[in-house]
Coordinates of C-alpha atoms in Angstrom, one line a residue:
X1189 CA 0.0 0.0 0.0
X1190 CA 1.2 3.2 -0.8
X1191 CA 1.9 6.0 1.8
X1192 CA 0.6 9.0 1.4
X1193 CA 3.3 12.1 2.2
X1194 CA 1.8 14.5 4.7
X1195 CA 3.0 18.1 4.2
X1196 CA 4.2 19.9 7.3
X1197 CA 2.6 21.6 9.5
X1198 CA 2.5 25.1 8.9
X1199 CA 4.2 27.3 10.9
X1200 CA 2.0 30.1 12.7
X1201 CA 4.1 33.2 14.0
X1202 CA 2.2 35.2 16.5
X1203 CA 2.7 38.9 16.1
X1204 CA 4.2 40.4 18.9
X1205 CA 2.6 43.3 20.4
X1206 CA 3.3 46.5 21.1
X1207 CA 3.6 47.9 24.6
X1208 CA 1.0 50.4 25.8
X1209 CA -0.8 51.1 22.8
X1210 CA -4.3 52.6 22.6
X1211 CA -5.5 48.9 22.7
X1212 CA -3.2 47.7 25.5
X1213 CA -5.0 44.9 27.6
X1214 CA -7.4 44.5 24.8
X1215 CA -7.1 41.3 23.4
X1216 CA -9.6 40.6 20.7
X1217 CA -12.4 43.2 18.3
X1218 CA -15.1 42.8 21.0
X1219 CA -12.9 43.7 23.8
X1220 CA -11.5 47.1 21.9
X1221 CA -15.4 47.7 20.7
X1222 CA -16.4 47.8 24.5
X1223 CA -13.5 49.7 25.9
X1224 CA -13.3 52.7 23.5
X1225 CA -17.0 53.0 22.9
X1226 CA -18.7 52.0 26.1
X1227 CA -15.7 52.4 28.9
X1228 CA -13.2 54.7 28.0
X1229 CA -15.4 58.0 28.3
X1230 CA -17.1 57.1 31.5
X1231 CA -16.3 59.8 34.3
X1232 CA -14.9 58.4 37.8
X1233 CA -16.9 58.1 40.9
X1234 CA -14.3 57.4 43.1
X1235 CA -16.1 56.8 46.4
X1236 CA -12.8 55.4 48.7
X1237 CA -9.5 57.3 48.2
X1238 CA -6.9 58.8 50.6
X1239 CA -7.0 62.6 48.8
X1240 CA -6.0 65.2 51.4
X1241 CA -8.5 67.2 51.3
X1242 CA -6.2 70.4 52.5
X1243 CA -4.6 69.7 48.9
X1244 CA -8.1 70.0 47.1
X1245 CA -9.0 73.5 48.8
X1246 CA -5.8 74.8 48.9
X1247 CA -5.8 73.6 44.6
X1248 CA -1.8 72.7 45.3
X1249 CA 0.4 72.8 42.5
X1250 CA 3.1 70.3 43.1
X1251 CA 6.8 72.1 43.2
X1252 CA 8.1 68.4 40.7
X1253 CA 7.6 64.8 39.6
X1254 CA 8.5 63.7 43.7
X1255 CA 6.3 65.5 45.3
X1256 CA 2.9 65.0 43.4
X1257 CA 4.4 61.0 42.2
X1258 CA 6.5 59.6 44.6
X1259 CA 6.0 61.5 48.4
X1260 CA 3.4 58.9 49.8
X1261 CA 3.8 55.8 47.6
X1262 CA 4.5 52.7 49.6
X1263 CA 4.3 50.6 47.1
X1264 CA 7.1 52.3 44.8
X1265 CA 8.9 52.1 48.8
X1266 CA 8.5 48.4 48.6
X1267 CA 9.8 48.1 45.2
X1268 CA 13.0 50.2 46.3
X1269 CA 13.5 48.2 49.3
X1270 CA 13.4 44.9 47.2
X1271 CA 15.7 46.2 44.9
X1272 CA 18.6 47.5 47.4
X1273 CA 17.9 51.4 47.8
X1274 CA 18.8 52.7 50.9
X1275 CA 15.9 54.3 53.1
X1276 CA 17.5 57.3 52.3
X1277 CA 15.9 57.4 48.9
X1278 CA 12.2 56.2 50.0
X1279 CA 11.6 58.3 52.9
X1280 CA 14.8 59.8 53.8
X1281 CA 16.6 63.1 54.0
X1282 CA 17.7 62.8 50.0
X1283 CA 16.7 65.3 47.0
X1284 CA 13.5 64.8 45.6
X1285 CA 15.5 64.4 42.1
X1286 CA 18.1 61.4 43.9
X1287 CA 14.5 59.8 45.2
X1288 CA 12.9 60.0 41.6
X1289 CA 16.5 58.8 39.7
X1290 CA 16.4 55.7 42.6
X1291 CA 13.0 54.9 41.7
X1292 CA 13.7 55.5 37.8
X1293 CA 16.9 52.9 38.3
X1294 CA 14.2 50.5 40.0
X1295 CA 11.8 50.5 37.3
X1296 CA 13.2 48.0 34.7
X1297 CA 13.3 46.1 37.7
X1298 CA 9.4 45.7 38.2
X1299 CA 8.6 44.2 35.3
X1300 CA 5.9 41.9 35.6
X1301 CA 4.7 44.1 38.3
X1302 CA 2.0 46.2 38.2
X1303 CA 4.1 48.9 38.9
X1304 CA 5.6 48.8 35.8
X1305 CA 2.1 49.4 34.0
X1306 CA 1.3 52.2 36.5
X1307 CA 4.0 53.8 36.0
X1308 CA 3.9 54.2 32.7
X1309 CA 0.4 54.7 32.6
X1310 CA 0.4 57.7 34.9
X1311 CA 3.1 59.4 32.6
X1312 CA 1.4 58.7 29.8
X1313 CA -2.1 59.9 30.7
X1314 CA -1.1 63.2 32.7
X1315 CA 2.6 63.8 30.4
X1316 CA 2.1 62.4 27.5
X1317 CA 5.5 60.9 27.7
X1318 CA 5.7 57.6 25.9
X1319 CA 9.3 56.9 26.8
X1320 CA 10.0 53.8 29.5
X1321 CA 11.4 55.1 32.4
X1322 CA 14.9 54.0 33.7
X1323 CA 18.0 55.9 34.8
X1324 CA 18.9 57.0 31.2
X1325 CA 15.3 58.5 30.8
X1326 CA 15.1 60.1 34.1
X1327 CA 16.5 63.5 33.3
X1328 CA 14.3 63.9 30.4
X1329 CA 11.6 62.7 32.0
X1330 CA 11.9 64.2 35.3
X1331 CA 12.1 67.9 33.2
X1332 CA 9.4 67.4 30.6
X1333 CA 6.6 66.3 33.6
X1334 CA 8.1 69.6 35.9
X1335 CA 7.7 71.7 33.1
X1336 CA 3.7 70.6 32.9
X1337 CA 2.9 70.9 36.7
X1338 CA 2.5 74.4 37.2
X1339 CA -0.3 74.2 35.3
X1340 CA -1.7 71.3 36.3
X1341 CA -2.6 72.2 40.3
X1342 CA -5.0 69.2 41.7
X1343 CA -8.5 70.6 40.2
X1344 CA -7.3 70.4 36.9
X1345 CA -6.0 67.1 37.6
X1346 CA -9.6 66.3 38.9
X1347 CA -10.6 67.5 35.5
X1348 CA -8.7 65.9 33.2
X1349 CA -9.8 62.4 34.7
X1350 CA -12.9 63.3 34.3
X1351 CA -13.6 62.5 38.1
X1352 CA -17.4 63.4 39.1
X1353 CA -16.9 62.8 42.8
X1354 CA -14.1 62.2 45.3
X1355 CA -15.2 60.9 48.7
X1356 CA -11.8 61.4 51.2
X1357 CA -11.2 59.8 54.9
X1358 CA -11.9 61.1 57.7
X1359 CA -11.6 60.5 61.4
X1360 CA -14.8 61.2 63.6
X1361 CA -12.8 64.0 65.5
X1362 CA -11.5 66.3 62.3
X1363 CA -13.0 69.5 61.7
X1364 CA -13.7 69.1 57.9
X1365 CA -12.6 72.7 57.6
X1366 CA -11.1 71.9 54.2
X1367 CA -14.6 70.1 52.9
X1368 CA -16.3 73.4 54.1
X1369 CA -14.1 75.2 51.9
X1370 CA -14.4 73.6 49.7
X1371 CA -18.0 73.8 49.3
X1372 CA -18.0 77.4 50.0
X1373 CA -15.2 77.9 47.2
X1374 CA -18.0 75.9 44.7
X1375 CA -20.8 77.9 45.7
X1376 CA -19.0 80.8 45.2
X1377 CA -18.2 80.0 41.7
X1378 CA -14.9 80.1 41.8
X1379 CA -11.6 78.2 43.0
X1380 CA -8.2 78.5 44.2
X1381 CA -5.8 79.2 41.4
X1382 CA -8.7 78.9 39.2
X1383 CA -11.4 81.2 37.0
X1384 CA -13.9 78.2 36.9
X1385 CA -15.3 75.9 39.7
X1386 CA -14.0 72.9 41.0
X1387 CA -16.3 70.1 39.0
X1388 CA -15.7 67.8 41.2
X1389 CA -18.1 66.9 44.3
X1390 CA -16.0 66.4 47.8
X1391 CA -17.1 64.5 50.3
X1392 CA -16.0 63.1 53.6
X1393 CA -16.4 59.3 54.7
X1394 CA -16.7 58.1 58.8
X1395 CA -13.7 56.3 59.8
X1396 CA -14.0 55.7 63.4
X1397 CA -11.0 52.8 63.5
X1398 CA -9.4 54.5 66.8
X1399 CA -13.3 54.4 68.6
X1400 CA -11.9 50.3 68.6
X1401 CA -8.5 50.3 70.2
X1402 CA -9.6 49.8 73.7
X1403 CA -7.3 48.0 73.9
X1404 CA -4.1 50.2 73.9
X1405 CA -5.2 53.0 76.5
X1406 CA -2.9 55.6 75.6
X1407 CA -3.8 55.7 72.1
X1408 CA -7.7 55.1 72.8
X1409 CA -7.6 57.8 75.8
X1410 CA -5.8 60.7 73.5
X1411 CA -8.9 59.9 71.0
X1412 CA -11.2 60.3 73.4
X1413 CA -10.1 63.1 74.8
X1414 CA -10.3 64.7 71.4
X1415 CA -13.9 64.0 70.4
X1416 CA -14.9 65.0 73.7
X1417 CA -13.3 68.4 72.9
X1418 CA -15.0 68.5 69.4
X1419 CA -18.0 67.4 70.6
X1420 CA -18.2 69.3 73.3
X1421 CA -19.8 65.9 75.0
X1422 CA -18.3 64.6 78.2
X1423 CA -16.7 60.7 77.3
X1424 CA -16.2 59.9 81.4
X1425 CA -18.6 57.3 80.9
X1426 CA -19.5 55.0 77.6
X1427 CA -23.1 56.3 77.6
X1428 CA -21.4 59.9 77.1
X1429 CA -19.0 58.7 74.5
X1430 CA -21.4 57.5 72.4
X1431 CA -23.2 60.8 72.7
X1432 CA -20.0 61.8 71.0
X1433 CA -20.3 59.5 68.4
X1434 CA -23.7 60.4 67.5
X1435 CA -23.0 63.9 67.8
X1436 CA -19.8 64.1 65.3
X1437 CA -22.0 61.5 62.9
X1438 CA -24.3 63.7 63.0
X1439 CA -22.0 66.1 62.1
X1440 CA -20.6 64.4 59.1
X1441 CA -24.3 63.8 57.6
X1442 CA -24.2 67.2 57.8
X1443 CA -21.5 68.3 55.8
X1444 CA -22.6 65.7 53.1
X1445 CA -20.8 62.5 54.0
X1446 CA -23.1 59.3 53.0
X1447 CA -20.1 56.6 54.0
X1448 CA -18.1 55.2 56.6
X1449 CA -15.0 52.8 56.6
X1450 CA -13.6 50.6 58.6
X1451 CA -10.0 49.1 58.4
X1452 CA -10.0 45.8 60.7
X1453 CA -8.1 42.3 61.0
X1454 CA -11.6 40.9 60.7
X1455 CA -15.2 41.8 61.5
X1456 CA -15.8 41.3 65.4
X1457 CA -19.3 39.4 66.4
X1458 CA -18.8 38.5 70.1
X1459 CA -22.1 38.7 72.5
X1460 CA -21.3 41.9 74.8
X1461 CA -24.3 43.7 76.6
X1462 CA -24.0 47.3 77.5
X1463 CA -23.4 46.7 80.9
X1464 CA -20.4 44.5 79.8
X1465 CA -18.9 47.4 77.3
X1466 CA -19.4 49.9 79.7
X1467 CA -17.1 48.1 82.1
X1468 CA -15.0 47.6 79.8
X1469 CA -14.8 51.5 78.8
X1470 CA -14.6 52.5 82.2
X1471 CA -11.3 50.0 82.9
X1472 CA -9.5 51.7 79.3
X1473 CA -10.5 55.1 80.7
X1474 CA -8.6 54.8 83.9
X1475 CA -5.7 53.5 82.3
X1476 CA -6.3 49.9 83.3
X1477 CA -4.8 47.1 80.4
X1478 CA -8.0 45.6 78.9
X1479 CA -7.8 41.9 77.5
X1480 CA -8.0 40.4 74.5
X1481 CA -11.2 39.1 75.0
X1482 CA -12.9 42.2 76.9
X1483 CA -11.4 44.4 73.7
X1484 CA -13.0 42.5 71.3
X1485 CA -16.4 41.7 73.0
X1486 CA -16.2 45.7 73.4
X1487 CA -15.1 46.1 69.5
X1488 CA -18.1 43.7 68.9
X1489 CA -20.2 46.4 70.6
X1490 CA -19.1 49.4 69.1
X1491 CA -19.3 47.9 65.5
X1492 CA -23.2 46.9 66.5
X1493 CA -23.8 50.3 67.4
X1494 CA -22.4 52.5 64.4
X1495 CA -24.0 50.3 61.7
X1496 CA -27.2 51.1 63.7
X1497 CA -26.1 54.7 63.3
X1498 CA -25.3 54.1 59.3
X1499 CA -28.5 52.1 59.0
X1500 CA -30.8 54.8 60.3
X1501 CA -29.1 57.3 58.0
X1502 CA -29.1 55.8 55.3
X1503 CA -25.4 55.6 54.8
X1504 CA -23.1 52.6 53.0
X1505 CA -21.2 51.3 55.5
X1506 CA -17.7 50.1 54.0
X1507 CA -15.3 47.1 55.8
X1508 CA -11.9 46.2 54.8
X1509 CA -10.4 43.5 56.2
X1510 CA -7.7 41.2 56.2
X1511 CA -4.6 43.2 56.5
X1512 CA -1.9 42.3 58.2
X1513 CA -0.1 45.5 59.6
X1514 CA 3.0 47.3 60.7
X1515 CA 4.5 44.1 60.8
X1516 CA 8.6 45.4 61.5
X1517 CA 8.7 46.7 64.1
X1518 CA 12.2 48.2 64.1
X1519 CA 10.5 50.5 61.4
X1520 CA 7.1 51.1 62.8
X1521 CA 8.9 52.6 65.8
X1522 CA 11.2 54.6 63.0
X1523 CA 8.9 54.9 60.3
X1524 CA 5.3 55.0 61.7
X1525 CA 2.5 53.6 60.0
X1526 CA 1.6 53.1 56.0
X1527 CA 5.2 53.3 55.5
X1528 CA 5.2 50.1 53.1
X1529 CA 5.4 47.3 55.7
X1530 CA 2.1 45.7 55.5
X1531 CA 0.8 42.1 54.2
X1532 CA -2.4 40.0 53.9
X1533 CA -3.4 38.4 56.8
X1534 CA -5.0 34.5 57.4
X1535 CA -7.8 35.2 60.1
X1536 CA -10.6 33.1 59.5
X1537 CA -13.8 35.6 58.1
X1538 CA -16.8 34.1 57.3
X1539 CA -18.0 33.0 60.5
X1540 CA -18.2 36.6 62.5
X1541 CA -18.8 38.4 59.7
X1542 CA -22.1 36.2 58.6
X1543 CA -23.1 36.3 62.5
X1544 CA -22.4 40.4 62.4
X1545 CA -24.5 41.3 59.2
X1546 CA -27.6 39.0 60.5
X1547 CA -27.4 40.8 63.8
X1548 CA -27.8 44.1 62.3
X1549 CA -30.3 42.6 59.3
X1550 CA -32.8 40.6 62.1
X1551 CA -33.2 44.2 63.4
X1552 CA -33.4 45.9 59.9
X1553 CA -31.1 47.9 60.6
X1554 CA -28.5 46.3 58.0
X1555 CA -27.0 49.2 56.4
X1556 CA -25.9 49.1 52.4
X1557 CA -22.6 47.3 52.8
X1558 CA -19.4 46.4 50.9
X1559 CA -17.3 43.8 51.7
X1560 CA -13.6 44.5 50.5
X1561 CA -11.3 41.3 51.0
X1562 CA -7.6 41.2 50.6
X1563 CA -6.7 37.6 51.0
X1564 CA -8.1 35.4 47.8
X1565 CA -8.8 33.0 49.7
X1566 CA -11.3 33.9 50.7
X1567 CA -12.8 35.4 47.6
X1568 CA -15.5 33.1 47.6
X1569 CA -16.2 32.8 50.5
X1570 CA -17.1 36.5 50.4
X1571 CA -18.9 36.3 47.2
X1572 CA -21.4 33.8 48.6
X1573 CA -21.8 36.0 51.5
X1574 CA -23.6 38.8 49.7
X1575 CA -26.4 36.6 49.0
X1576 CA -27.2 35.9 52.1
X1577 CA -27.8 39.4 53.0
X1578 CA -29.8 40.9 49.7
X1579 CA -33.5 42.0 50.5
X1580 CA -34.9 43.1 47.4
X1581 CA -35.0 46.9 48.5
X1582 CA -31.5 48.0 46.9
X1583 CA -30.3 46.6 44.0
X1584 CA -27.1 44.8 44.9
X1585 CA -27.0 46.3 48.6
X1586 CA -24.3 44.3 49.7
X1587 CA -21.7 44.6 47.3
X1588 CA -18.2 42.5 46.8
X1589 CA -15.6 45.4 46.6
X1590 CA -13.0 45.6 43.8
X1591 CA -9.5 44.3 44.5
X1592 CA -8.1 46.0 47.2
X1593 CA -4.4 47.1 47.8
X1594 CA -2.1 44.1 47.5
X1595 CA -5.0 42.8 45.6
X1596 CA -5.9 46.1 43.1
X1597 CA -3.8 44.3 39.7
X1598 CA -4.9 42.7 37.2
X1599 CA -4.9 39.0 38.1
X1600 CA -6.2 39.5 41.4
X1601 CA -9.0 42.2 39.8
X1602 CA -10.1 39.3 37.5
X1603 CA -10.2 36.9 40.3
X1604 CA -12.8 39.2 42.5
X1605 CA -14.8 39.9 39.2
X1606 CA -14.9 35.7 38.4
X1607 CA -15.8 35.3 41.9
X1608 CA -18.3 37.8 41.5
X1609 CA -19.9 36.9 38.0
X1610 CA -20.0 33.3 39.1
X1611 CA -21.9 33.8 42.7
X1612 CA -23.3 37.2 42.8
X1613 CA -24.4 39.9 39.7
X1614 CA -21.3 41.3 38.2
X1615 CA -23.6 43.6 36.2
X1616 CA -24.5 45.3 39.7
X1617 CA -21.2 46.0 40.6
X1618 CA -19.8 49.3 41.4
X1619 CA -16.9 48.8 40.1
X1620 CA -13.3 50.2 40.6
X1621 CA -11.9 53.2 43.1
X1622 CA -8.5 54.6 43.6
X1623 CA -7.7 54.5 47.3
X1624 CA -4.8 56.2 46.7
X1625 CA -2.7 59.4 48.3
X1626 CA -2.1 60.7 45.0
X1627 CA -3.9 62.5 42.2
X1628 CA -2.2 60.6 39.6
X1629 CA -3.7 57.4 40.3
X1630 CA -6.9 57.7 38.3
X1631 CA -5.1 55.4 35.3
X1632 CA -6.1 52.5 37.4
X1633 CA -9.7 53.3 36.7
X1634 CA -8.2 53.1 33.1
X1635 CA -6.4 50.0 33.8
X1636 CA -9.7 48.1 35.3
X1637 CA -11.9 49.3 32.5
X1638 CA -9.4 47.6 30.1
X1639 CA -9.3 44.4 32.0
X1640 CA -13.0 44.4 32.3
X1641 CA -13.9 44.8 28.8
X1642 CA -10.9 42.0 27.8
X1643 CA -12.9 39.3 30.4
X1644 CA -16.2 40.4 28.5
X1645 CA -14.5 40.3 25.0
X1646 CA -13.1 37.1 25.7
X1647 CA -16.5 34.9 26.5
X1648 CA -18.1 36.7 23.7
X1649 CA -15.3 34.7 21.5
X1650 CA -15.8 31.4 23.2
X1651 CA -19.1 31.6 22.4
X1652 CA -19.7 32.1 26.1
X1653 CA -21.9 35.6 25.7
X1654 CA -24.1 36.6 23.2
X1655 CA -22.4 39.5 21.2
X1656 CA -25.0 41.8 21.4
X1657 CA -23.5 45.4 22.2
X1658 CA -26.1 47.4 23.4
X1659 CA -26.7 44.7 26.4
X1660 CA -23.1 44.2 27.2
X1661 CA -21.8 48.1 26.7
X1662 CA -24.7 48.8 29.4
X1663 CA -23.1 46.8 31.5
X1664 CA -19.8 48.0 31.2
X1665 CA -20.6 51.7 31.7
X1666 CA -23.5 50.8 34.6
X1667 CA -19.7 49.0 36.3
X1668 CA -17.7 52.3 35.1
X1669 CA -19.6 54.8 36.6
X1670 CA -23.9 54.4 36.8
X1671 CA -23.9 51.8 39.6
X1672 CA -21.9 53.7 41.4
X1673 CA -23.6 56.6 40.9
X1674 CA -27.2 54.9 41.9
X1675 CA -26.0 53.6 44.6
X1676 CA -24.8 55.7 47.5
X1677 CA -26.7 58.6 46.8
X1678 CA -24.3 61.4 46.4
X1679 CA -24.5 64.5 43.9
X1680 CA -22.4 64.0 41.5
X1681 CA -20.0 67.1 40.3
X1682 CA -20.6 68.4 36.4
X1683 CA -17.5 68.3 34.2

C-alpha cells in the first residue's frame, strides 16, 4: 500500500505586540469595541481614596515629579527596598531628584509588576510621555513632567480624569474645615488658582477605626479626649462617648458625608451587653490594660452600634479586612505607619462576619454594605456571602468590593470579578476606586476598565456571551460609573 506524504505543519508566527498602545489589555475586536465606545469616556466616581483634602482646597500645585508622584507611595517604597535602595531614597533626607532617579533605576526592575504598568500609565495619561522610564530617561523625564505641573494644580487634575466625585477619609474627630471650603469655594463659583469651579463633588467618609483600640489605653484615651473636645460631649462614661459619636456623625451627615469605613483584622461578632462594654470602657479610661477578650467583646459592641447609626441614615457602610499591619517593628517605631510594611493576613472571616450582618439585618437595621477582602482565599467565601444578606429593597446592597491594595492588579482584579460573575451579579457592581494618596492614580480606573472589557471580549469569542453590544456596553458603563452613581446617593460634580 502506498503512503501517502503529509505536508508539514504550517508554521504560525504570532505577532508580537506592542507595549502600551491605545488597545493595551485589549485582546480581541469585542474587547476594543467595549473599551473605546462603552468604557473609555465614563467619568470616575471614586467613592474610597486617601486625597487630602487640604490639597483640594488649597488647589496645590506640586513644586516636581516627587512630590505630586513619589512623596506617599509605599508601594514604589516596597519596590525600592526589594531592589537594594537605601531608606535614604524612600523616605529619607535625600533630594527629591536622587528619590525619583532611585525609583527611575528600579523601574526596569518591576517588570511583571504592576508597577511597571502604573507607571507608565500615569506618565502617559497626565505627560504624555511615551518613553519607558529607567535611569537613562530620568533626566528627560523628570524635566518634561516639571515643566507641565505648574499648570496642572489638583483641580485640573480632577478635570482631566474626568472625576465626578471624590469621597476622602476622615476621622470622627476632624473638623472638615477643608470640605467646608471647599464647598463654599464651589458655591461661590470660583476656585483656588482657578477662573472656573471645582467640578468635582468632595465629600467626607466616617472612619472611626481609633473608637476600637480599647485595647491600647494611651492611644484610645488621646482619641477620646479629642472627640470630647470637638464634641463638646463629656466621654467619662460610655453612655457619654457614644453621645459623642452620635454627635460628630451627626456632624458628618451634615457636611454631606453618606459613607463610613472601617479598616479591621476581621469583623468582630462576640455577645457583649452594654453593661459588659461599659465596664469595659470604664477600665480603658482609667488606664487599666483591657484583655483580649474584653477588647473584642467591646469592639463587637461598638461595630453593632455604628451600623445602627449608618443604618438609620441611610449611609453605605464600608469594611476592609484582612490586612496584616506594621509588621517590622524596628520600622514602625522609625517609620510610623503606612510606611510600606504591610501584608495580607489569614484570620478566618466568614463565620463573624455572617453572625455580624444578620445581627444588624434581624433588626433591619442592616445598612448598604461592601465587603472589600484582601486575601483570595477567601474570595468566595465572600462572594457567597452577599447573598445571604440581599432584600430586594436595593439593588445589589451588599456589594463585593473591587481588589483592594495588594489585591488592586490585574490578576487579582479578575479573580474578585470571576468570583463575582459566578456567585453574585457582576452587572451590579460598582466597580473600581482609587484609594490612593495621589492625584495621579486615576489610570487605574483606566487600567480596570481595560481588563474588564478583555474578560467580556473574551466569553463573547468562546461563544460564552451573546455579542449583542447594546446589552453588554450597558453593563460595562453601569460598572464604570452608573452603579456607582445609583447607589450611594451622592451629587455628583458636572465636568
Amino acid at each position: 500500500m502506498k503512503r501517502t506524504k503529509t505536508k508539514p505543519a504550517t508554521k504560525t508566527t504570532k505577532t508580537t505586540k506592542t507595549f502600551l498602545t491605545d488597545d493595551f489589555l485589549l485582546q480581541n475586536d469585542v474587547a476594543r469595541e467595549l473599551y473605546h465606545d462603552h468604557a473609555k469616556h465614563e467619568p470616575i466616581f471614586d467613592y474610597h481614596t486617601h486625597l487630602p483634602p487640604d490639597q483640594i482646597a488649597a488647589n496645590k500645585v506640586f513644586r516636581n515629579l516627587y512630590e505630586v508622584w513619589l512623596g506617599g507611595d509605599h508601594y514604589k517604597w516596597r519596590a525600592m527596598r526589594s531592589n537594594g535602595v537605601s531608606e535614604k531614597y524612600c523616605t529619607g533626607d535625600a533630594g527629591d531628584w536622587e528619590k525619583f532617579l532611585a525609583y527611575a533605576r528600579t523601574v526596569p526592575h518591576t517588570l511583571r509588576n504592576p508597577l511597571y504598568h502604573w507607571t507608565h500609565l500615569e506618565l502617559k495619561m497626565y505627560f504624555g510621555i511615551t518613553d519607558l522610564l529607567d535611569e537613562s530617561t530620568a533626566e528627560k523625564i523628570w524635566k518634561k513632567a516639571n515643566e507641565k505641573l505648574p499648570s496642572m494644580p489638583v483641580h485640573e487634575l480632577l478635570r482631566r480624569s474626568r472625576v465626578t466625585v471624590v469621597c476622602t477619609t476622615d476621622d470622627p474627630t476632624d473638623s472638615l474645615e477643608h470640605h467646608r471650603k471647599i464647598r463654599e469655594s464651589q458655591s461661590a463659583g470660583r476656585d483656588a488658582r482657578a477662573t472656573k469651579p471645582l467640578g468635582t463633588r468632595v465629600y467626607p467618609t466616617f472612619r472611626p477605626d481609633k473608637a476600637l483600640t480599647v485595647d491600647q489605653p494611651a492611644t484610645f484615651n488621646a482619641w477620646v479626649d479629642k472627640l470630647a473636645q470637638v464634641s463638646g460631649v463629656e466621654c467619662r462614661s460610655l453612655s457619654g462617648f457614644l453621645d459623642a459619636l452620635r454627635k460628630r456623625h451627626r456632624y458628618f451627615h451634615e457636611m454631606g458625608c453618606r459613607l463610613s469605613d472601617h479598616g479591621l483584622n476581621h469583623v468582630y461578632a462576640d455577645d457583649c451587653t452594654e453593661a459588659e462594654a461599659a465596664r469595659i470602657f470604664a477600665d480603658a479610661r482609667i488606664g487599666k490594660k483591657v484583655s483580649l477578650a474584653d477588647a473584642n467583646k467591646f469592639r463587637s459592641f461598638m461595630l453593632l452600634f455604628v451600623g445602627e447609626l449608618y443604618a438609620a441614615r441611610g449611609w453605605v457602610m464600608q469594611l476592609h479586612l484582612g490586612a496584616l499591619r506594621n509588621n517590622n517593628t524596628r520600622l514602625m517605631r522609625t517609620l510610623g505607619a503606612d510606611t510600606g510594611f504591610d501584608s495580607i493576613g489569614d484570620w478566618p472571616q466568614a463565620e463573624a462576619l455572617a453572625r455580624y450582618l444578620d445581627r444588624l439585618d434581624s433588626t433591619n437595621r442592616l445598612p448598604k454594605t461592601i465587603l472589600y477582602n484582601l486575601n483570595p482565599a477567601d474570595n468566595y467565601a465572600f462572594a457567597t456571602m452577599l447573598g445571604n444578606f440581599q432584600d430586594g429593597s436595593v439593588p445589589g446592597k451588599i456589594q463585593f468590593g473591587s481588589g483592594w491594595w495588594f489585591l488592586d492588579q490585574k490578576e487579582a482584579m479578575e479573580w474578585q470579578i470571576n468570583a463575582l460573575s459566578n456567585l453574585g451579579l457582576l452587572s451590579r457592581f460598582v466597580g473600581m476606586l482609587t484609594d490612593s494618596r495621589c492625584f495621579l492614580s486615576y489610570s487605574r480606573h483606566e487600567y480596570f476598565r481595560r481588563l474588564l472589557c478583555n474578560l467580556v471580549g473574551r466569553d463573547v469569542v468562546n461563544g460564552e456571551l451573546p455579542r449583542d453590544m447594546n446589552l453588554l456596553g450597558t453593563m460595562v458603563r453601569n460598572i464604570c460609573y452608573g452603579n456607582a452613581k445609583n447607589y450611594f446617593g451622592l451629587e455628583p460634580g458636572k465636568l
